Coordinates of C-alpha atoms in Angstrom, one line a residue:
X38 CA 201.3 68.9 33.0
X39 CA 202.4 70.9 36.1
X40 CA 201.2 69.2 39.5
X41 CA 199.3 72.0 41.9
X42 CA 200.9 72.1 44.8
X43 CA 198.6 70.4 47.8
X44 CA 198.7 73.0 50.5
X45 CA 197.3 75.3 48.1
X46 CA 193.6 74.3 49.0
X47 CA 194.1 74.7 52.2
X48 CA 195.9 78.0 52.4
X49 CA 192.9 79.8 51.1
X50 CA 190.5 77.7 53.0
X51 CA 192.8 78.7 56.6
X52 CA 191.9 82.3 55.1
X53 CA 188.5 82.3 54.7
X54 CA 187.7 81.1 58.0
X55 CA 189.8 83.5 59.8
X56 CA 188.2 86.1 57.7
X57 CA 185.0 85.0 58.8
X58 CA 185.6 84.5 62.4
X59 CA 187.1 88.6 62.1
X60 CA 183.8 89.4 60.7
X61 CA 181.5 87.7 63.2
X62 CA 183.7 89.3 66.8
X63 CA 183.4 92.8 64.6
X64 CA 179.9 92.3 64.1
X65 CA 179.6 90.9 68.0
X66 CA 181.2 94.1 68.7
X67 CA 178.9 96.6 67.1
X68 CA 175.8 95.1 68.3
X69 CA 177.3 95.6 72.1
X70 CA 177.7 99.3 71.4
X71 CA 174.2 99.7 69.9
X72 CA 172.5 98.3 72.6
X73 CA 174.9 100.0 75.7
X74 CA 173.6 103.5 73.7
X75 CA 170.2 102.5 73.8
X76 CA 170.0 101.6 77.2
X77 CA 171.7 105.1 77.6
X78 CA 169.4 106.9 76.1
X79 CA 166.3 105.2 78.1
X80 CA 165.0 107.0 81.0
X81 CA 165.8 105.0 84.2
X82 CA 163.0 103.5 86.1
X83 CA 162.4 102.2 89.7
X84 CA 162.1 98.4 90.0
X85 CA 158.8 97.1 90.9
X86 CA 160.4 95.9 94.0
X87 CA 161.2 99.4 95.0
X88 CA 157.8 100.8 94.4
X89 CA 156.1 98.0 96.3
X90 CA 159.0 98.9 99.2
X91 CA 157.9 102.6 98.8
X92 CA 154.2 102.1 98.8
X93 CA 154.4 99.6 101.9
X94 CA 156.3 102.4 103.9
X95 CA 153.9 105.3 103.2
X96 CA 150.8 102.7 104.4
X97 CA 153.1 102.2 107.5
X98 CA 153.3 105.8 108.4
X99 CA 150.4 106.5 107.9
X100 CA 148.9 103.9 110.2
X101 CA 152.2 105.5 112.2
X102 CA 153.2 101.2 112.2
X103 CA 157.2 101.1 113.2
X104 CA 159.4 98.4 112.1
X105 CA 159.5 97.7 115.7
X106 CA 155.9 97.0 115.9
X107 CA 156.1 94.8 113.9
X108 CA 159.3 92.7 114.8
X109 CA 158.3 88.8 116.2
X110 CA 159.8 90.2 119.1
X111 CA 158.4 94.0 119.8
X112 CA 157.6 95.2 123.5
X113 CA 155.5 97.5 122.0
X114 CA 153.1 95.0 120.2
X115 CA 153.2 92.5 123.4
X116 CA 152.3 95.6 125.1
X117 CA 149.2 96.7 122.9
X118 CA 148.1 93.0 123.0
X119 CA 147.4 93.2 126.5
X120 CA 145.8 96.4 126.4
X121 CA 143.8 95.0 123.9
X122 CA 142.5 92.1 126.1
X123 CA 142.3 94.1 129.5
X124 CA 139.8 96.0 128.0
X125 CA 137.4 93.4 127.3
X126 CA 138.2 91.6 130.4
X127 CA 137.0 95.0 132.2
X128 CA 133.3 94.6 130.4
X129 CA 133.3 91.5 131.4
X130 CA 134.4 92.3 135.1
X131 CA 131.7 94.9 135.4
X132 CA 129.1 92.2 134.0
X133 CA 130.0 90.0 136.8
X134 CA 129.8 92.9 139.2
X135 CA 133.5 92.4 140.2
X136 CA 134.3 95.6 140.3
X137 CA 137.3 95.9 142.4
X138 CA 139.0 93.9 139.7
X139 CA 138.0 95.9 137.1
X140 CA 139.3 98.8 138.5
X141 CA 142.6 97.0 139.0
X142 CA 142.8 96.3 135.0
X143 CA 142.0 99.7 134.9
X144 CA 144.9 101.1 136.0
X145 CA 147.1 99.1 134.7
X146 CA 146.2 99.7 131.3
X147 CA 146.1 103.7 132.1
X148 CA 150.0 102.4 133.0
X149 CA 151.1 100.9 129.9
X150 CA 149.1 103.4 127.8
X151 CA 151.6 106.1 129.4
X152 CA 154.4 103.8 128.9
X153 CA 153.7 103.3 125.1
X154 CA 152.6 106.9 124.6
X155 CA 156.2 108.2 125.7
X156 CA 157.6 105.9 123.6
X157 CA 155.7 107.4 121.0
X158 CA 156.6 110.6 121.1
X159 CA 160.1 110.5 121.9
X160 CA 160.2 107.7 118.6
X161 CA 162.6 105.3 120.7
X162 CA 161.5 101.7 120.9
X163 CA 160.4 100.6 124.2
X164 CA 163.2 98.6 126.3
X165 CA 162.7 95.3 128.1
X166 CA 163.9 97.5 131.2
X167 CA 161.2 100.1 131.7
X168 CA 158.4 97.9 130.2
X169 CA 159.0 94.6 132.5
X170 CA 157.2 95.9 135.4
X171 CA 154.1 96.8 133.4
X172 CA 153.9 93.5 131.0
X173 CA 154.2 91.4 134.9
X174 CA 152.2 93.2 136.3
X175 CA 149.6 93.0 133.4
X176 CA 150.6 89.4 133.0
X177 CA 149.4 88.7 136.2
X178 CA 145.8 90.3 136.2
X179 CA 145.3 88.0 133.3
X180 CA 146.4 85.3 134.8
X181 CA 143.7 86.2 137.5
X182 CA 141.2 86.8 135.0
X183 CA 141.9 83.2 133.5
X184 CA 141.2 81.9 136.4
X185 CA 137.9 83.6 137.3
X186 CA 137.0 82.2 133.9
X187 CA 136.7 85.5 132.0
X188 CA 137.0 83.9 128.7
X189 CA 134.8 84.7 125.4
X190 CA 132.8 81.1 126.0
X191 CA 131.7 81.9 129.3
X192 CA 130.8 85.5 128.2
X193 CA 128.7 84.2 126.0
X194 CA 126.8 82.1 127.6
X195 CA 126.1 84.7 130.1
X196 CA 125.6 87.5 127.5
X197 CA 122.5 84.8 126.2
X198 CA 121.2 84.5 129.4
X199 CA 121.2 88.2 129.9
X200 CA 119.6 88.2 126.7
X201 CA 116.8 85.8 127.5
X202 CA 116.4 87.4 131.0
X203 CA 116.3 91.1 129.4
X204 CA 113.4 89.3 126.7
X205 CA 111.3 87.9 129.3
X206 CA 111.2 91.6 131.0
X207 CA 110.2 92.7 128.1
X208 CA 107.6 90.8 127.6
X209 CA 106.3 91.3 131.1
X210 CA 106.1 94.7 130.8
X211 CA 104.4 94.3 127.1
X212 CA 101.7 92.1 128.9
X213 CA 101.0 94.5 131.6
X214 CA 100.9 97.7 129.5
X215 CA 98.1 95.9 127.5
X216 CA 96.5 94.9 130.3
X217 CA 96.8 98.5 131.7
X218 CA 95.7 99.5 128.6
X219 CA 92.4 97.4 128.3
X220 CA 91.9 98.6 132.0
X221 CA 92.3 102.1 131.3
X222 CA 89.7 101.8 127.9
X223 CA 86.9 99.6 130.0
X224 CA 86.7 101.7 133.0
X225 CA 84.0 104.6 132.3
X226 CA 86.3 108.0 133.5
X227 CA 85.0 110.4 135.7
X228 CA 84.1 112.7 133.7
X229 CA 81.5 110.7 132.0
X230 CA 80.4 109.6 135.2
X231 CA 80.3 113.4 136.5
X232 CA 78.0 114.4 132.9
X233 CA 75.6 111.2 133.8
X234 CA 75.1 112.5 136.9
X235 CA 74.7 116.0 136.3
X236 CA 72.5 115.4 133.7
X237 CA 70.0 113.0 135.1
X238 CA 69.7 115.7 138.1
X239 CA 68.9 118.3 135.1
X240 CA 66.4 116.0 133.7
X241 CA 64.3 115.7 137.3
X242 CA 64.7 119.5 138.2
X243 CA 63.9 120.7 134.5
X244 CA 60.3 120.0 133.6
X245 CA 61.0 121.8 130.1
X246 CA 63.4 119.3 128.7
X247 CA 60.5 116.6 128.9
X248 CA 58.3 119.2 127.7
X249 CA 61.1 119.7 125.2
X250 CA 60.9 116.2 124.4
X251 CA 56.8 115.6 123.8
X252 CA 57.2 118.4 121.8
X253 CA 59.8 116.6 119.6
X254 CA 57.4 113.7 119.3
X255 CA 55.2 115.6 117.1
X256 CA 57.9 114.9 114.7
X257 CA 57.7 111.2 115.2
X258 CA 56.4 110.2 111.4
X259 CA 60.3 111.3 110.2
X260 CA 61.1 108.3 112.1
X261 CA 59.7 105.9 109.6
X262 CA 59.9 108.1 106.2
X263 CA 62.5 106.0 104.2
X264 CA 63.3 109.3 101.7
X265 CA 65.1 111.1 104.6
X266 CA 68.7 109.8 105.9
X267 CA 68.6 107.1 109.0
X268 CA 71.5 107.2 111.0
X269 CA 72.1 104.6 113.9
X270 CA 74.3 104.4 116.8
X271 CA 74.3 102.1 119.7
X272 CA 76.2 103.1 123.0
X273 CA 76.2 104.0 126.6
X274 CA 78.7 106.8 126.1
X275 CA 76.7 110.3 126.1
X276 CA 79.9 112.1 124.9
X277 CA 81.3 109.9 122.4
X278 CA 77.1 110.3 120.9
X279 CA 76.8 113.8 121.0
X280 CA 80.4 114.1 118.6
X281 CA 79.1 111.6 116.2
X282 CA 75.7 113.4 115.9
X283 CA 77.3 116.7 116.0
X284 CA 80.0 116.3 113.2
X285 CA 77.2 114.7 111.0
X286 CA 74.8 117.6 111.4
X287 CA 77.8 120.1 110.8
X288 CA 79.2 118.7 107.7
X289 CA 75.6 117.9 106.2
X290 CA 74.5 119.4 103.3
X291 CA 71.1 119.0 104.8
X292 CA 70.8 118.2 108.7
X293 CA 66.6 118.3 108.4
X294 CA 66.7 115.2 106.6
X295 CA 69.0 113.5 108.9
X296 CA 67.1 110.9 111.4
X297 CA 69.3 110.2 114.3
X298 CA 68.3 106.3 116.2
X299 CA 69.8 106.5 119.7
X300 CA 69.9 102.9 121.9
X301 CA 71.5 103.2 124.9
X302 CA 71.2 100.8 128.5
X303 CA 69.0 102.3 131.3
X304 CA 71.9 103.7 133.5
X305 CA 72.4 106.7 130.8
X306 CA 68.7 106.7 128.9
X307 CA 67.9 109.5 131.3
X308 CA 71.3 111.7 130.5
X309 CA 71.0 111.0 127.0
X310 CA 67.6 112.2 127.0
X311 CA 68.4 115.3 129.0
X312 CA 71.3 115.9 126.6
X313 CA 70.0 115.6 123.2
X314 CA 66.9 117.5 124.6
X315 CA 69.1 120.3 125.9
X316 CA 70.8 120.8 123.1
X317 CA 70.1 121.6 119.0
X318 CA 72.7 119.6 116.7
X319 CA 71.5 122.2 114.1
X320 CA 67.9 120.8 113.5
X321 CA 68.6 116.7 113.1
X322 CA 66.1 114.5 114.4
X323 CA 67.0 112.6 117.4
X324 CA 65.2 109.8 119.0
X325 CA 66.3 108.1 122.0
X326 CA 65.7 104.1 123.3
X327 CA 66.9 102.1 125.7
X328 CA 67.8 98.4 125.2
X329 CA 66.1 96.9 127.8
X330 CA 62.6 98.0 126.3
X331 CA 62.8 95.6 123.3
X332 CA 61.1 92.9 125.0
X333 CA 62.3 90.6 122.6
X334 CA 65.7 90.4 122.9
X335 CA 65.4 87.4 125.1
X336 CA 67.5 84.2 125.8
X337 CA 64.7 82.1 124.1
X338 CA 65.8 84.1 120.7
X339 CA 69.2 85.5 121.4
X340 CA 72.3 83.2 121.5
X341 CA 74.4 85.7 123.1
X342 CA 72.3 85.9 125.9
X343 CA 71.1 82.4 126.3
X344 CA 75.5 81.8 126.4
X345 CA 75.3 84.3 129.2
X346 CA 73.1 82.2 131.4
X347 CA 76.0 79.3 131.3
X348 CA 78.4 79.8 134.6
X349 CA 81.4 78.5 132.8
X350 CA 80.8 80.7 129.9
X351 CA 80.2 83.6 132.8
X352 CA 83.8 82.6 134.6
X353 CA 85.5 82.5 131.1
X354 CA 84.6 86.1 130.1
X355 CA 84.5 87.8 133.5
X356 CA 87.4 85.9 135.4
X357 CA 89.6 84.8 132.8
X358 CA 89.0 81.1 134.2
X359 CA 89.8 77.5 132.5
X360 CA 91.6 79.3 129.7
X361 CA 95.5 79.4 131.2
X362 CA 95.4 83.0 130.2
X363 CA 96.3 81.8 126.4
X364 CA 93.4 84.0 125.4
X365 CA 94.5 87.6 125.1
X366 CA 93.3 90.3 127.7
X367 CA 91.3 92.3 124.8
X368 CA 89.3 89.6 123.7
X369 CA 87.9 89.6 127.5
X370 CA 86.5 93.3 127.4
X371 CA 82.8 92.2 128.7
X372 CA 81.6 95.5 125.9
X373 CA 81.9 92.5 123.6
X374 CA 78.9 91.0 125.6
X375 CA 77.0 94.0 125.8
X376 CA 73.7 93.8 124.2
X377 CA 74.3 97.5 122.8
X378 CA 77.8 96.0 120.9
X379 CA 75.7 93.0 119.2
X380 CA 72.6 94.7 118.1
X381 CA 74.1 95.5 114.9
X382 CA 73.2 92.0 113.8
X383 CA 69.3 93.4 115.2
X384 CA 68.6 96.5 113.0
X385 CA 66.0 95.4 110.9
X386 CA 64.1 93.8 114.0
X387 CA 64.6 97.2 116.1
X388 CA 63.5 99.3 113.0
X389 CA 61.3 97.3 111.1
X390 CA 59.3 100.5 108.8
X391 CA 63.1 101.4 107.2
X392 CA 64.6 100.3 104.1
X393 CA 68.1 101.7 104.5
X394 CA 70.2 102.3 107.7
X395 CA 73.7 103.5 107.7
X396 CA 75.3 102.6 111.3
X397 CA 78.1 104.4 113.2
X398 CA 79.9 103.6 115.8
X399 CA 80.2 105.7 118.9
X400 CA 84.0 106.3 118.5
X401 CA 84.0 107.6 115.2
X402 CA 83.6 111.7 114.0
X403 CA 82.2 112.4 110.5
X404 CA 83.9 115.1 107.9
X405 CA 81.5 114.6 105.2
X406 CA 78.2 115.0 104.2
X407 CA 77.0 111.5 104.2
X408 CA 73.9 111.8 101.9
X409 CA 75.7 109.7 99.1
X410 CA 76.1 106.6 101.2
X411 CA 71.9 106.3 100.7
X412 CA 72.0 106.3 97.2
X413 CA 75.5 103.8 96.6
X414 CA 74.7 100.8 94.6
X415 CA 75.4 97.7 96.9
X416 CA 74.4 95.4 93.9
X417 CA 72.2 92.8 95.9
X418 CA 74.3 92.9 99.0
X419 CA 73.5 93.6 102.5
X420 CA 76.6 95.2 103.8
X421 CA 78.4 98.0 102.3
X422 CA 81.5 98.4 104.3
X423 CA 85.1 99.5 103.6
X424 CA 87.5 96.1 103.0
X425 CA 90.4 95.9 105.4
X426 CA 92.8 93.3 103.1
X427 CA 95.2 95.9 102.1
X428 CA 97.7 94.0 104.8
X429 CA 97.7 90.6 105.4
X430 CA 96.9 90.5 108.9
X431 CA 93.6 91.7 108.1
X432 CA 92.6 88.3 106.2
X433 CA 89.7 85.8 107.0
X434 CA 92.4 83.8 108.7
X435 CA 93.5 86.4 111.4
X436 CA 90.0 86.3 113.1
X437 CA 88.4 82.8 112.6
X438 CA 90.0 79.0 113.6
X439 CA 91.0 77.4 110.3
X440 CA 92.1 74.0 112.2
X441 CA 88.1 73.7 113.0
X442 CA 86.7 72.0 109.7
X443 CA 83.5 74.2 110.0
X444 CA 85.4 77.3 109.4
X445 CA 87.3 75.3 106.7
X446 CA 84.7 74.1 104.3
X447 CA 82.6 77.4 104.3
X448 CA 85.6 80.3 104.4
X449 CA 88.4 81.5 102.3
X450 CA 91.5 82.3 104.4
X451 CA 92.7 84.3 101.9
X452 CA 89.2 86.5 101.9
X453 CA 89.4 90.2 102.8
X454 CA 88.0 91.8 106.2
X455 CA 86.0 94.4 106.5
X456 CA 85.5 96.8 108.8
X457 CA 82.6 97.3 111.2
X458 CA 82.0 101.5 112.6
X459 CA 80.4 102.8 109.5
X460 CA 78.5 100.6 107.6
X461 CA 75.6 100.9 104.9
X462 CA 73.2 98.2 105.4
X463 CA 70.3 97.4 102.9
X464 CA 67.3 96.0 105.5
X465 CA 65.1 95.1 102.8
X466 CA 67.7 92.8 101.4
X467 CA 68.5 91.4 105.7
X468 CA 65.5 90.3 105.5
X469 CA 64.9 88.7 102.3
X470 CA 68.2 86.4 103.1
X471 CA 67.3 86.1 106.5
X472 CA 70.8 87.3 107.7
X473 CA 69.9 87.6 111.7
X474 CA 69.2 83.8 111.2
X475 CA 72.7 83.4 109.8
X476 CA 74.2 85.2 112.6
X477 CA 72.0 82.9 114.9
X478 CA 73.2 80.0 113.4
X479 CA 77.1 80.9 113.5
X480 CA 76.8 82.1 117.4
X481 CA 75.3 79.1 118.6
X482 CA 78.1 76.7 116.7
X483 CA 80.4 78.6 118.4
X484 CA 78.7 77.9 122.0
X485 CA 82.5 76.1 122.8
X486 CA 84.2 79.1 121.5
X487 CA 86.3 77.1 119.0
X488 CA 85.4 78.8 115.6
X489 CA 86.2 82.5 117.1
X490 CA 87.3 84.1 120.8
X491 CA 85.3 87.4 121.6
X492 CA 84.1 90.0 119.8
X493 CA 81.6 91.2 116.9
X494 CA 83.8 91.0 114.0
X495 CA 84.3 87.3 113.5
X496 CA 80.3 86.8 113.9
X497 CA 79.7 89.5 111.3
X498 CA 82.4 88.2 108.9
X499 CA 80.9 84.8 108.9
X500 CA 77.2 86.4 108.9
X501 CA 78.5 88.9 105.8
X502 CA 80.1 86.4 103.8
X503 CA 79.6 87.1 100.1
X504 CA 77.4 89.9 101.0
X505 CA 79.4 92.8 101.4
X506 CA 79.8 95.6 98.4
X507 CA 83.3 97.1 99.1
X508 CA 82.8 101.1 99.8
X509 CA 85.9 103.6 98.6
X510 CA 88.3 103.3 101.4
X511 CA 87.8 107.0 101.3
X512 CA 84.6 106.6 103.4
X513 CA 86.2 104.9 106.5
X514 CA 89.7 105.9 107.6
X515 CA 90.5 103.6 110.6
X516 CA 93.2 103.2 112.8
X517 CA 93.0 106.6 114.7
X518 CA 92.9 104.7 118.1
X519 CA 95.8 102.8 118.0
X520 CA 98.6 103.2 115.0
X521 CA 99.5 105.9 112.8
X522 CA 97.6 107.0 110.2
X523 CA 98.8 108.6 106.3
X524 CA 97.7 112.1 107.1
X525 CA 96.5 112.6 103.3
X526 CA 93.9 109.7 103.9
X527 CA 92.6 111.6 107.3
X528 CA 92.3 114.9 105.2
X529 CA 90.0 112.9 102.1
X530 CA 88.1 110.5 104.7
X531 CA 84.2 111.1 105.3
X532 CA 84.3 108.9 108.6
X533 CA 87.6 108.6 110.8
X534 CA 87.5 105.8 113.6
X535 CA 88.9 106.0 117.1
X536 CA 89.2 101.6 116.4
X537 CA 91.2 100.5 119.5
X538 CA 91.8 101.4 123.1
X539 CA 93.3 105.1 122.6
X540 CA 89.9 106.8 122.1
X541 CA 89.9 110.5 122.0
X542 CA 87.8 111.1 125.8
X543 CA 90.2 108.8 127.5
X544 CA 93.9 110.0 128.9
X545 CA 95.6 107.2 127.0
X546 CA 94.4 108.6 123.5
X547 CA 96.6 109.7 120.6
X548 CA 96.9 113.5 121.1
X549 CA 97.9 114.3 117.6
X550 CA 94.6 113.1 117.0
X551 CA 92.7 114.5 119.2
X552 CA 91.8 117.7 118.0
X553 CA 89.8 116.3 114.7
X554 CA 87.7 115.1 117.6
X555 CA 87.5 118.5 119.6
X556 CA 85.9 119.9 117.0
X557 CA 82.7 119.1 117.5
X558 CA 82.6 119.4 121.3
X559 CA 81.3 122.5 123.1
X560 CA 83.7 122.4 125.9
X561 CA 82.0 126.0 126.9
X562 CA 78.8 124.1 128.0
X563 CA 78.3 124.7 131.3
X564 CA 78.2 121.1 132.5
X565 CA 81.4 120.0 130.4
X566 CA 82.9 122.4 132.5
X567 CA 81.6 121.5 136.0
X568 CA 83.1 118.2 135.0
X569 CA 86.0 119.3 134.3
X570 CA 85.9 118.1 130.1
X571 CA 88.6 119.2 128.5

């Protein structure tokens, strides 16, 4: 047998490797063409780094921001800092009522402002040469400022005590414009005073008006008939009367059946006579008292009056003694110890043949006819009045002391107010619950004046309590006296009410308002304009 030679095996071996290795570089090859045409044939883009570049540029031009701005080392930024600062520094200056130095920083920044505007608009970089001077002489006014301690701590604290100085003005002023105000609304203007006058001479000159007035007597048994409509009103203001009287008669349906009760105080029961006798409020029934006739309103039976007899109590309403002013100046109006302002809580006593009495005040003016209020079902109350609780402030809790434990145990905090000025009150029902008593019982705990300040409302919320049917807030639109009111509830309200010191006859009132009011006067009258009325 023929022996194969040895290097056969590896000859063909040696060849098949090279072969392979030629395959793999031709292979190595082709792939580097493919993807050098592919990457041909792409469509170049710009590198995120150059778009980022290009979008920081355009930003910089258009805050028109220079490369040299914004070197470590720019004139033009060192510059625009101290601009910056001198500018605050001059505020500050002016504050302290230096203002010679202020007028130094002034200029200097009018100085560099030239210097960087040139720069500007030529677009050269400012050099250290032509900007020395000004950065020095800035420099140094800072320096100065430094040491007149113009720094943001001490501004501060002197901007706070501005602040607390400019607060206590404030209130100052606040306090004396309601003390102006409660002046202006308790004095009695002339031109009531000038009608009182005129028409008490009237009265004495005039034998007809008295005859006027007998004759009006005959008439006298419509003061007791309980199927007409009683009306009451209590006040010392002829004016003020004579607009409630006349916008009832004019907007009722009809004015024969309306019974007007007058009480006044004897200074004007001579005028008011005179005036209502003088004049026809288009057929209504008027009668006239004075207070001083009902002999028994007395301190023996009357709290109010028996507190009156106390000189303490005397100095604390009149002089605002023993009180370190913490009461406010409204709650000290002496009307609120008027015998006229408290007998409200004495209607069935002063008119004790009526079963129904609807009561006014003297600073209200009537759009509707009012006929429906003596027919409303108060369902076994007393009191049917118009609730005040749509705003928290007008809660239990605003008018009465909840620390005292009186006021605690018998109240709700949370209860709604009601408003006093128009107000339908069921007598017959007053006296059956003895509610004068009540009011009797709540004035003389508050002899100290710890369960309420001043006023009628807080005695007639704790005297009403649980007896008041709320009326359609329709029928008493308040505020007209002292706030603005929604004009659509002024055009549906039956009563609108003059509450608070702004009252239309006085030169502090609302004008907007006042012409709802001027309706019913006669300003033609011949004595409204010899005392001047208008």
């Amino acid at each position: 047998m023929r022996r194969r030679n040895q290097n056969f095996g590896r000859q063909a071996r040696r060849r098949y490797s090279n072969l392979v290795w030629l395959m793999l570089c031709g292979l190595v090859i082709v792939l580097f063409f493919v993807v050098l045409l592919r990457k041909d044939s792409q469509p170049t883009t710009r590198p995120a780094v150059t778009k980022r570049a290009y979008r920081q540029d355009r930003l910089l031009e258009g805050l028109n921001v220079t490369e040299e701005m914004l070197s470590l080392n720019s004139i033009t930024r060192q510059l625009n800092d101290q601009v910056f600062l001198a500018k605050s520094l001059v505020a500050i200056a002016k504050e302290s009522d230096n203002l010679q130095f202020a007028w130094e920083l002034s200029a200097q920044i009018r100085n560099s402002q030239i210097l960087l505007s040139n720069a500007a608009m030529r677009r050269i970089p400012l050099t250290i040469t032509e900007s020395e001077a000004a950065i020095h002489d800035m420099a140094l006014l800072l320096y100065q400022a430094h040491q007149l301690h113009y720094d943001s701590t001490t501004m501060i604290m002197r901007l706070k005590a501005k602040i607390h100085s400019l607060e206590e003005q404030v209130s100052s002023v606040s306090d004396k414009n309601v003390r102006y105000g409660q002046i202006a609304a308790e004095e009695v203007p002339k031109i009531l005073y000038c009608l009182g006058v005129r028409l008490a001479t009237e009265w004495f000159i005039r034998p007809n008006l008295q005859r006027q007035l007998v004759d009006r007597k005959k008439n006298a048994w419509k003061l007791e008939d309980n199927n007409l409509h009683h009306f009451c009103v209590f006040s010392d203001n002829i004016l003020a009367t004579s607009v409630v009287v006349n916008s009832t008669a004019v907007n009722s349906k009809n004015p024969a059946s309306v019974i007007f009760h007058l009480v006044t105080d004897e200074v004007n029961y001579v005028p008011m006579k005179a005036w209502f006798s003088m004049n026809d409020f288009c057929g209504v029934t008027i009668d006239v008292q004075k207070v001083e006739d009902f002999s028994w309103l007395n301190a023996s039976y009357v709290p109010v009056l028996r507190q009156l007899q106390d000189t303490e109590t005397t100095k604390y309403y009149f002089s605002g003694s023993n009180d370190d002013k913490r009461t406010p100046i409204k709650f000290r109006n002496p009307k609120y110890l008027s015998m006229l302002n408290h007998l409200r809580f004495y209607i069935p006593q002063v008119y004790p043949s009526l079963k129904r009495m609807v009561f006014l005040d003297d600073d209200v003016v009537v759009q509707r006819d009012l006929s429906a209020l003596f027919s409303v079902d108060l369902k076994g109350n007393v009191n049917g009045a118009v609730k005040t609780c749509m705003e928290k402030f007008h809660r239990y809790r605003k008018y009465l002391n909840y620390s005292h434990p009186l006021i605690r145990a018998h109240f709700n905090p949370d209860a709604c107010g009601w408003a006093f000025g128009m107000n339908v009150f069921d007598l017959v029902e007053w006296r059956k619950r003895n509610v004068t008593g009540i009011y009797h019982y709540w004035q003389e705990k508050n002899v100290d004046r710890t369960l309420w300040k001043l006023g009628t409302l807080p005695p007639g919320l704790l005297t009403f309590y649980g007896l008041t049917e709320p009326l359609d807030k329709s029928w008493h639109v308040l505020g007209l006296g002292y706030t603005n009111v929604d004009p659509k509830l002024i055009a549906k309200g039956a009563v609108l009410h003059y509450n608070g010191n702004a009252k239309p006859w006085l030169k502090i009132r609302m004008e907007k308002y006042k012409p709802l009011w001027d309706k019913y006067v006669d300003y033609s009258h011949p004595l409204l304009q010899q005392c001047n009325v208008h």
